[in-house]
Short mmCIF file of N, CA, C and O in Angstrom, two decimals:
data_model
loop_
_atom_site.label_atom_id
_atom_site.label_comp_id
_atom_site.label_asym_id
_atom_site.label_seq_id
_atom_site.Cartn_x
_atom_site.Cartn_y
_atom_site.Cartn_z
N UNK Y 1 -25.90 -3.56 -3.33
CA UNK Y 1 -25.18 -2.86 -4.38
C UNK Y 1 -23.68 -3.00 -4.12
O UNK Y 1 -23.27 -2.75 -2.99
N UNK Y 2 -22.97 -3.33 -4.94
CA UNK Y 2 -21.68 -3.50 -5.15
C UNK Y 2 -20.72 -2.11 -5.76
O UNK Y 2 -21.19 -1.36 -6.62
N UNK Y 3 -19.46 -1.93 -5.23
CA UNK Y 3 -19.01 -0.73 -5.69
C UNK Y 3 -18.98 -0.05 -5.25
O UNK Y 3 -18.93 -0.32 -4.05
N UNK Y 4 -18.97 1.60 -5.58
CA UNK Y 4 -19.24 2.66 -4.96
C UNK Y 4 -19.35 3.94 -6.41
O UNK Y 4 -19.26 3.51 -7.56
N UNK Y 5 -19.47 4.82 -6.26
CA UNK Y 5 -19.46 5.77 -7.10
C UNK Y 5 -17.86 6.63 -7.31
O UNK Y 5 -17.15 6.44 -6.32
N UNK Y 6 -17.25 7.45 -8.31
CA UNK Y 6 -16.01 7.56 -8.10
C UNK Y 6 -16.13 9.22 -7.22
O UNK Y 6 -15.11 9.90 -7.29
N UNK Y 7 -17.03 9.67 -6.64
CA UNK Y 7 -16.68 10.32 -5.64
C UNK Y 7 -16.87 9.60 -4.23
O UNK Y 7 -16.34 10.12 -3.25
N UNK Y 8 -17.58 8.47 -4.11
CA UNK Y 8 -17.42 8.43 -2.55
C UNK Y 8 -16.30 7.28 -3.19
O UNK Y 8 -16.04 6.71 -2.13
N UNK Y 9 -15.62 6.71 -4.03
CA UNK Y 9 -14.54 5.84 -3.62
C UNK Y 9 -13.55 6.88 -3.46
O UNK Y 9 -12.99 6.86 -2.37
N UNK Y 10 -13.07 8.09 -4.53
CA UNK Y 10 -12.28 9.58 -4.19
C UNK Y 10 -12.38 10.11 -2.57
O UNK Y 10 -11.49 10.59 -1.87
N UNK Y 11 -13.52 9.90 -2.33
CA UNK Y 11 -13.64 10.44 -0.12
C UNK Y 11 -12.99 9.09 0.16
O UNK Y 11 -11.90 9.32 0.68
N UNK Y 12 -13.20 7.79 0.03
CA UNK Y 12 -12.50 6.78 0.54
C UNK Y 12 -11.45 6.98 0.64
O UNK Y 12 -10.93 6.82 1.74
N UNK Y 13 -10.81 7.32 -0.27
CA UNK Y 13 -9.19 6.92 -0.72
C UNK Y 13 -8.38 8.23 0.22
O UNK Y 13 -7.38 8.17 0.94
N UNK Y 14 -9.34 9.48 -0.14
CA UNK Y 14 -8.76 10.55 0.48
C UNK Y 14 -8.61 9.82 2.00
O UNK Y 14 -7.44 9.81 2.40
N UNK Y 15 -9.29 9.41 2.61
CA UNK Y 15 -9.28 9.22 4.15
C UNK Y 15 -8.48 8.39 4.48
O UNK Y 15 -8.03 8.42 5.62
N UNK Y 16 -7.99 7.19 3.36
CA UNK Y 16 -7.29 6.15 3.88
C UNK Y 16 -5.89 7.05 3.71
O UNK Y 16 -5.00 6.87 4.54
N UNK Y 17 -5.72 7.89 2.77
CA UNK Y 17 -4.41 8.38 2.53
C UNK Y 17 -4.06 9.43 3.63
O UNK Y 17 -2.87 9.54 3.92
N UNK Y 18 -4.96 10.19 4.26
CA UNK Y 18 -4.79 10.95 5.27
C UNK Y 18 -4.11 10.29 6.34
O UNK Y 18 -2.94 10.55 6.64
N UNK Y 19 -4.90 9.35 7.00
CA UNK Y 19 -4.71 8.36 8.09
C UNK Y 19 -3.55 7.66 8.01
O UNK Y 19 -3.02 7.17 9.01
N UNK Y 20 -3.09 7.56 6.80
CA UNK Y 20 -1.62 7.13 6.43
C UNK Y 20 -0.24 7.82 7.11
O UNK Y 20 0.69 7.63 7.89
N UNK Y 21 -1.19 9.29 5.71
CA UNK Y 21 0.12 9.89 6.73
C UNK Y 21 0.11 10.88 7.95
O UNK Y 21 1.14 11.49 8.22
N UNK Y 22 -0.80 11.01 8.55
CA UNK Y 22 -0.94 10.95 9.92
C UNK Y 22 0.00 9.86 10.76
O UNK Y 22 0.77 10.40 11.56
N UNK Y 23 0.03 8.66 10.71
CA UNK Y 23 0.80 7.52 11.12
C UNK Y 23 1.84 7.25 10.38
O UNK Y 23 2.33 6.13 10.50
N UNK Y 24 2.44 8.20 9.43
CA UNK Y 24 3.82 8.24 8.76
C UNK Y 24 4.29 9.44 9.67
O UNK Y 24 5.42 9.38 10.18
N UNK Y 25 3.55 10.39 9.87
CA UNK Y 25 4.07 11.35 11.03
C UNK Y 25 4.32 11.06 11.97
O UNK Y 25 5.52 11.24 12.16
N UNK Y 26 3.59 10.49 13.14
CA UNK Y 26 3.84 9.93 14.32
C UNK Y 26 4.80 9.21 14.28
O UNK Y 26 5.40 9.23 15.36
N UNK Y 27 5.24 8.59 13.57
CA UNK Y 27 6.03 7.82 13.89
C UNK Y 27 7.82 8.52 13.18
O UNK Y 27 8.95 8.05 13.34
N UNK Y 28 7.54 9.31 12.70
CA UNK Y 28 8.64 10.28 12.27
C UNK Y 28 9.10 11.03 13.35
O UNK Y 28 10.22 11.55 13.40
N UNK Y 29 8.09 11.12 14.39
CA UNK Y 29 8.63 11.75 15.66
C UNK Y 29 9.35 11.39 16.41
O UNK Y 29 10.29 11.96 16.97
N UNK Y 30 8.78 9.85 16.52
CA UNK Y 30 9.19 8.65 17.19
C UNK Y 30 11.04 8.21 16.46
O UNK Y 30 11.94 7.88 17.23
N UNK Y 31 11.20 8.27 15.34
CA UNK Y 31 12.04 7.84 14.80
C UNK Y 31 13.06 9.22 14.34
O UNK Y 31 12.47 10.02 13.61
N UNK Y 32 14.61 9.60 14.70
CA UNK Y 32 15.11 10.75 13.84
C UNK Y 32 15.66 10.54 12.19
O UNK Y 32 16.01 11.29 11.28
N UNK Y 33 15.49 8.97 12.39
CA UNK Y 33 16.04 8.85 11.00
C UNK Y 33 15.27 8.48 10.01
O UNK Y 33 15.69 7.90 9.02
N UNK Y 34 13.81 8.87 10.24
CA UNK Y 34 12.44 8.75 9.34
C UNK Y 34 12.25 9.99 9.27
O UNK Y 34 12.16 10.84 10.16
N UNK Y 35 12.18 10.10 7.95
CA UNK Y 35 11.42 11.39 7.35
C UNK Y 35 10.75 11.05 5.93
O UNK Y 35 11.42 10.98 4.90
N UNK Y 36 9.18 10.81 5.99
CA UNK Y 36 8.77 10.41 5.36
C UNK Y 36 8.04 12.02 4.18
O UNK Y 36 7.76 13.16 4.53
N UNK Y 37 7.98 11.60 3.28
CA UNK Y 37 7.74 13.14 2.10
C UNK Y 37 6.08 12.67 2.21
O UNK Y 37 5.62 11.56 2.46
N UNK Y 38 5.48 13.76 1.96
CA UNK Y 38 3.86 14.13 2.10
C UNK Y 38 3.83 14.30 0.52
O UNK Y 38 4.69 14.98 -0.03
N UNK Y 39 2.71 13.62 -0.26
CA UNK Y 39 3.25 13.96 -1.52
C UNK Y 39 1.22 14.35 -2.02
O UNK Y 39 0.90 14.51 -3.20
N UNK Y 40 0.68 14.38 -1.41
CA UNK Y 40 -0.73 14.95 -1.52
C UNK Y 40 -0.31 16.61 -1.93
O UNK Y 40 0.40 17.46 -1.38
N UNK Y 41 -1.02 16.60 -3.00
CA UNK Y 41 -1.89 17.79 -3.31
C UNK Y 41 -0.43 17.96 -4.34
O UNK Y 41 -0.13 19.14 -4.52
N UNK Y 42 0.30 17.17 -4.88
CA UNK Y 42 1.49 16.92 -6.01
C UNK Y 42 0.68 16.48 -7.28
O UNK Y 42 1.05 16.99 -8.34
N UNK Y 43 -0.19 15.75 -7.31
CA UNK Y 43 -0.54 15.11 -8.77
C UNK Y 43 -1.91 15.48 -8.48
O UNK Y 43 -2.37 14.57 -7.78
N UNK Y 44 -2.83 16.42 -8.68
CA UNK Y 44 -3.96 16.98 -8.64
C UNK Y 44 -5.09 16.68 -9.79
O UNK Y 44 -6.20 16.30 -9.41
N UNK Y 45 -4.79 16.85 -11.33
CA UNK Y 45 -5.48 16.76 -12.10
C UNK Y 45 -5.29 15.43 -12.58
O UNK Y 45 -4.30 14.72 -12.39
N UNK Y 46 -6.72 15.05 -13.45
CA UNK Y 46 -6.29 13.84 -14.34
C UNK Y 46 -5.41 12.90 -15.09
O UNK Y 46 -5.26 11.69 -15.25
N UNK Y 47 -4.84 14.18 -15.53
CA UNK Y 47 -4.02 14.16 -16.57
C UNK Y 47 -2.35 13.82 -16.00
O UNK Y 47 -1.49 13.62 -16.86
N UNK Y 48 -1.96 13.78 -14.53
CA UNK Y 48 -1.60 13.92 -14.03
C UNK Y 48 -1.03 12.29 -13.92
O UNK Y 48 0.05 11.83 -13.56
N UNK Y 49 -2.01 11.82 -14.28
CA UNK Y 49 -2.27 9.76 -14.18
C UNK Y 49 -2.09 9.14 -15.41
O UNK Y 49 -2.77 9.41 -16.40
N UNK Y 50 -1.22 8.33 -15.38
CA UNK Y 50 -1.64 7.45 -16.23
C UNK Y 50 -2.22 6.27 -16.44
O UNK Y 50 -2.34 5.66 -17.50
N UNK Y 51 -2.70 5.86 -14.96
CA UNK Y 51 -3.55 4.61 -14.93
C UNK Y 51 -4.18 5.49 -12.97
O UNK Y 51 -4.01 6.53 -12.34
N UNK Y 52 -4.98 4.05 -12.80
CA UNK Y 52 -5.17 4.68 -11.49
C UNK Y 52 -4.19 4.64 -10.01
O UNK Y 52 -4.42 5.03 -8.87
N UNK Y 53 -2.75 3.82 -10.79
CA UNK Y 53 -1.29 3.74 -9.88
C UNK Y 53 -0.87 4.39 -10.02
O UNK Y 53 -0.64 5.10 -9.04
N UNK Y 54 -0.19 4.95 -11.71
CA UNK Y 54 0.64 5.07 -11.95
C UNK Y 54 0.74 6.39 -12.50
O UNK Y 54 0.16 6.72 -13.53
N UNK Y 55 1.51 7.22 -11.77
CA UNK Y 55 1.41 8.88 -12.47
C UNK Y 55 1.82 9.29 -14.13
O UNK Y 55 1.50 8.25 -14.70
N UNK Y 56 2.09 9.78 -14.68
CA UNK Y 56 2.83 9.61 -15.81
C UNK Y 56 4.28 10.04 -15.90
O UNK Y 56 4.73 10.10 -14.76
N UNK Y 57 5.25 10.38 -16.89
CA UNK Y 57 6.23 10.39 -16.65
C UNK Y 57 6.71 12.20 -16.23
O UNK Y 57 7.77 12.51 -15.69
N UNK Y 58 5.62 13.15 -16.65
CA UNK Y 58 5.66 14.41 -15.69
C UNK Y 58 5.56 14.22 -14.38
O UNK Y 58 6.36 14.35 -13.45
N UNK Y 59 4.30 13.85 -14.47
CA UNK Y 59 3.92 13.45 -12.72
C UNK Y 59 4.64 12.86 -12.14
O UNK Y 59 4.63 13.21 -10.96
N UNK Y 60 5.48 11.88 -12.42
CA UNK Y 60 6.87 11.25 -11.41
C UNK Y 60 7.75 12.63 -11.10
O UNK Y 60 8.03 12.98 -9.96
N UNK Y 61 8.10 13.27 -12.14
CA UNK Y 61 8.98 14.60 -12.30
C UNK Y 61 8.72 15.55 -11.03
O UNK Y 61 9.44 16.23 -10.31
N UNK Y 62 7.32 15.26 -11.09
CA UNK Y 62 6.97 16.81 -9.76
C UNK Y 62 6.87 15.77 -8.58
O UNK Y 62 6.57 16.32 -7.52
N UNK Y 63 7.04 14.39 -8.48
CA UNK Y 63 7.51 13.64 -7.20
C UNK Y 63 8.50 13.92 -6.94
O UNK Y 63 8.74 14.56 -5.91
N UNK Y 64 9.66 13.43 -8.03
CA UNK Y 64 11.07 13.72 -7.39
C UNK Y 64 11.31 14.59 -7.35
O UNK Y 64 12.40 14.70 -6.80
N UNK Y 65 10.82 15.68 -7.71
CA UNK Y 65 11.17 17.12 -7.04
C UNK Y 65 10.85 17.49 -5.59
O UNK Y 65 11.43 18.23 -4.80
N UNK Y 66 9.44 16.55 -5.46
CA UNK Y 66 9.15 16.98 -3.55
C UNK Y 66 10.32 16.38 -3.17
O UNK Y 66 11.26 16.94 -2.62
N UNK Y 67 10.23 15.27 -3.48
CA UNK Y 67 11.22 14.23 -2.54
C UNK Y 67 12.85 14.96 -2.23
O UNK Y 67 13.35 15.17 -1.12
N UNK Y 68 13.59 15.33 -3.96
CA UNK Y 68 14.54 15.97 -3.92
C UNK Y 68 14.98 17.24 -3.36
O UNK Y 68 16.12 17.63 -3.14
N UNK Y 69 13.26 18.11 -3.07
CA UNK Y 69 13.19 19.44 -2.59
C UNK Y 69 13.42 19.16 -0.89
O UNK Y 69 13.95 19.97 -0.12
N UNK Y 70 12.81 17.62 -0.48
CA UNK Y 70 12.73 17.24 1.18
C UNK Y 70 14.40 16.87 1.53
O UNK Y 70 15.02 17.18 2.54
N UNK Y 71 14.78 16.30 0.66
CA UNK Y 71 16.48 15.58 0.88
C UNK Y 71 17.08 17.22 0.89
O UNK Y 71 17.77 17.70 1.78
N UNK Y 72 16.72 17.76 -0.08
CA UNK Y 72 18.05 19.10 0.16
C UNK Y 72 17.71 19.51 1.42
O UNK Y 72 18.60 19.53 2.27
N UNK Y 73 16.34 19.91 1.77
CA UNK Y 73 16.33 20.61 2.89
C UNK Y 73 16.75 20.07 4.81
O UNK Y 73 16.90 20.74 5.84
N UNK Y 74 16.81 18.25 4.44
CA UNK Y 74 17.89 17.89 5.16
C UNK Y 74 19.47 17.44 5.32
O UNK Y 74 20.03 16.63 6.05
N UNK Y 75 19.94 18.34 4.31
CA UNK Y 75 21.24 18.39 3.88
C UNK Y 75 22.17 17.39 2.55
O UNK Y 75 23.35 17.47 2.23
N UNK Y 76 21.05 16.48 1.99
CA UNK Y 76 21.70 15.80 1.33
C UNK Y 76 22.09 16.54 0.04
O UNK Y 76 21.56 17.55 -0.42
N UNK Y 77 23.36 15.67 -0.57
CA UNK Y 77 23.66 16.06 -1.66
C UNK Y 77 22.78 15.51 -2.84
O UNK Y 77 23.25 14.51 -3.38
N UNK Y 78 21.80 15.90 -3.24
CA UNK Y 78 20.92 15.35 -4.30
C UNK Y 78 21.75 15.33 -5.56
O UNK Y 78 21.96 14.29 -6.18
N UNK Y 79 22.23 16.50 -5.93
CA UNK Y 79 23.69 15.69 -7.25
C UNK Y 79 23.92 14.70 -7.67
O UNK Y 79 23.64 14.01 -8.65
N UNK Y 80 25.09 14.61 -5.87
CA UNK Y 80 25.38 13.56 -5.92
C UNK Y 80 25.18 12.17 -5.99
O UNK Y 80 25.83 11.22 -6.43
N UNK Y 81 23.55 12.38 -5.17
CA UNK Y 81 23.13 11.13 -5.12
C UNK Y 81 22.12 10.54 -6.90
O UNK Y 81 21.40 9.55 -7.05
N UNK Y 82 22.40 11.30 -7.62
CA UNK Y 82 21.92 11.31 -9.03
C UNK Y 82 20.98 12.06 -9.10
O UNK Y 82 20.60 11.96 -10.27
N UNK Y 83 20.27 12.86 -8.52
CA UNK Y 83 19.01 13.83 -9.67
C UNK Y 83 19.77 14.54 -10.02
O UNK Y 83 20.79 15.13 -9.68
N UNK Y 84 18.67 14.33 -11.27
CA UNK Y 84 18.88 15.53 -12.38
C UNK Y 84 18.70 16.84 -11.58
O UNK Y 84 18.37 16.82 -10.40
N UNK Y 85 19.03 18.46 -12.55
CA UNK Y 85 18.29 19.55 -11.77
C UNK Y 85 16.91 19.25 -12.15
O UNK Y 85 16.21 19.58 -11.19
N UNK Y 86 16.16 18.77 -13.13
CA UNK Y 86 14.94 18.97 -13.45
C UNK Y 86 14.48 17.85 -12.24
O UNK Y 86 13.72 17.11 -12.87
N UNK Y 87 14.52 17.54 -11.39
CA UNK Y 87 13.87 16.66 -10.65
C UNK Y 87 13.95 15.31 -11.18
O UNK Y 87 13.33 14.44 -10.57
N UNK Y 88 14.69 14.96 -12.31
CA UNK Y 88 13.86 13.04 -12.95
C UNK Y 88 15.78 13.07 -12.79
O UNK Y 88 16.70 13.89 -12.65
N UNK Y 89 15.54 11.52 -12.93
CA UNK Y 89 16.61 11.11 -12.55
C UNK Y 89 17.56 10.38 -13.88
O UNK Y 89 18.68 9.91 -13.66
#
């Protein structure tokens, strides 16, 4: 049998993405000028997607908000560096 079903490919994906960033951490330790954003449990529902890459143009919105919420909290000027306040750029 070829394939999988879309919950055990959903457990797949979960595990490969874990293990990811597990080894985006470690190595953030290793490195002070890596700080990589955790962006699991950001785009939750369906609707959330607009293909199986690509979030839609909300769902980018509540990315750059982690991302922009992670830069402020290590001092950058997000302003400056162009976000919007709404998080999109």
């Amino acid at each position: 049998k070829k394939g999988c079903s879309e919950p055990e490919g959903r457990a797949i994906m979960i595990r490969l993405i874990d293990r990811h960033n597990e080894m985006l951490k470690s190595l953030a330790s290793e490195l002070s000028f890596f700080h990589p954003v955790d962006l699991r449990g950001t785009l939750t529902d369906k609707t959330d997607w607009a293909n199986e890459l690509h979030p839609t143009n909300d769902g980018f919105k509540r990315v750059a908000r982690r991302i922009k919420a992670q830069l402020t909290g290590l001092g950058y000027n997000t302003r400056r560096a162009g976000f919007a306040a709404d998080g999109a750029r």
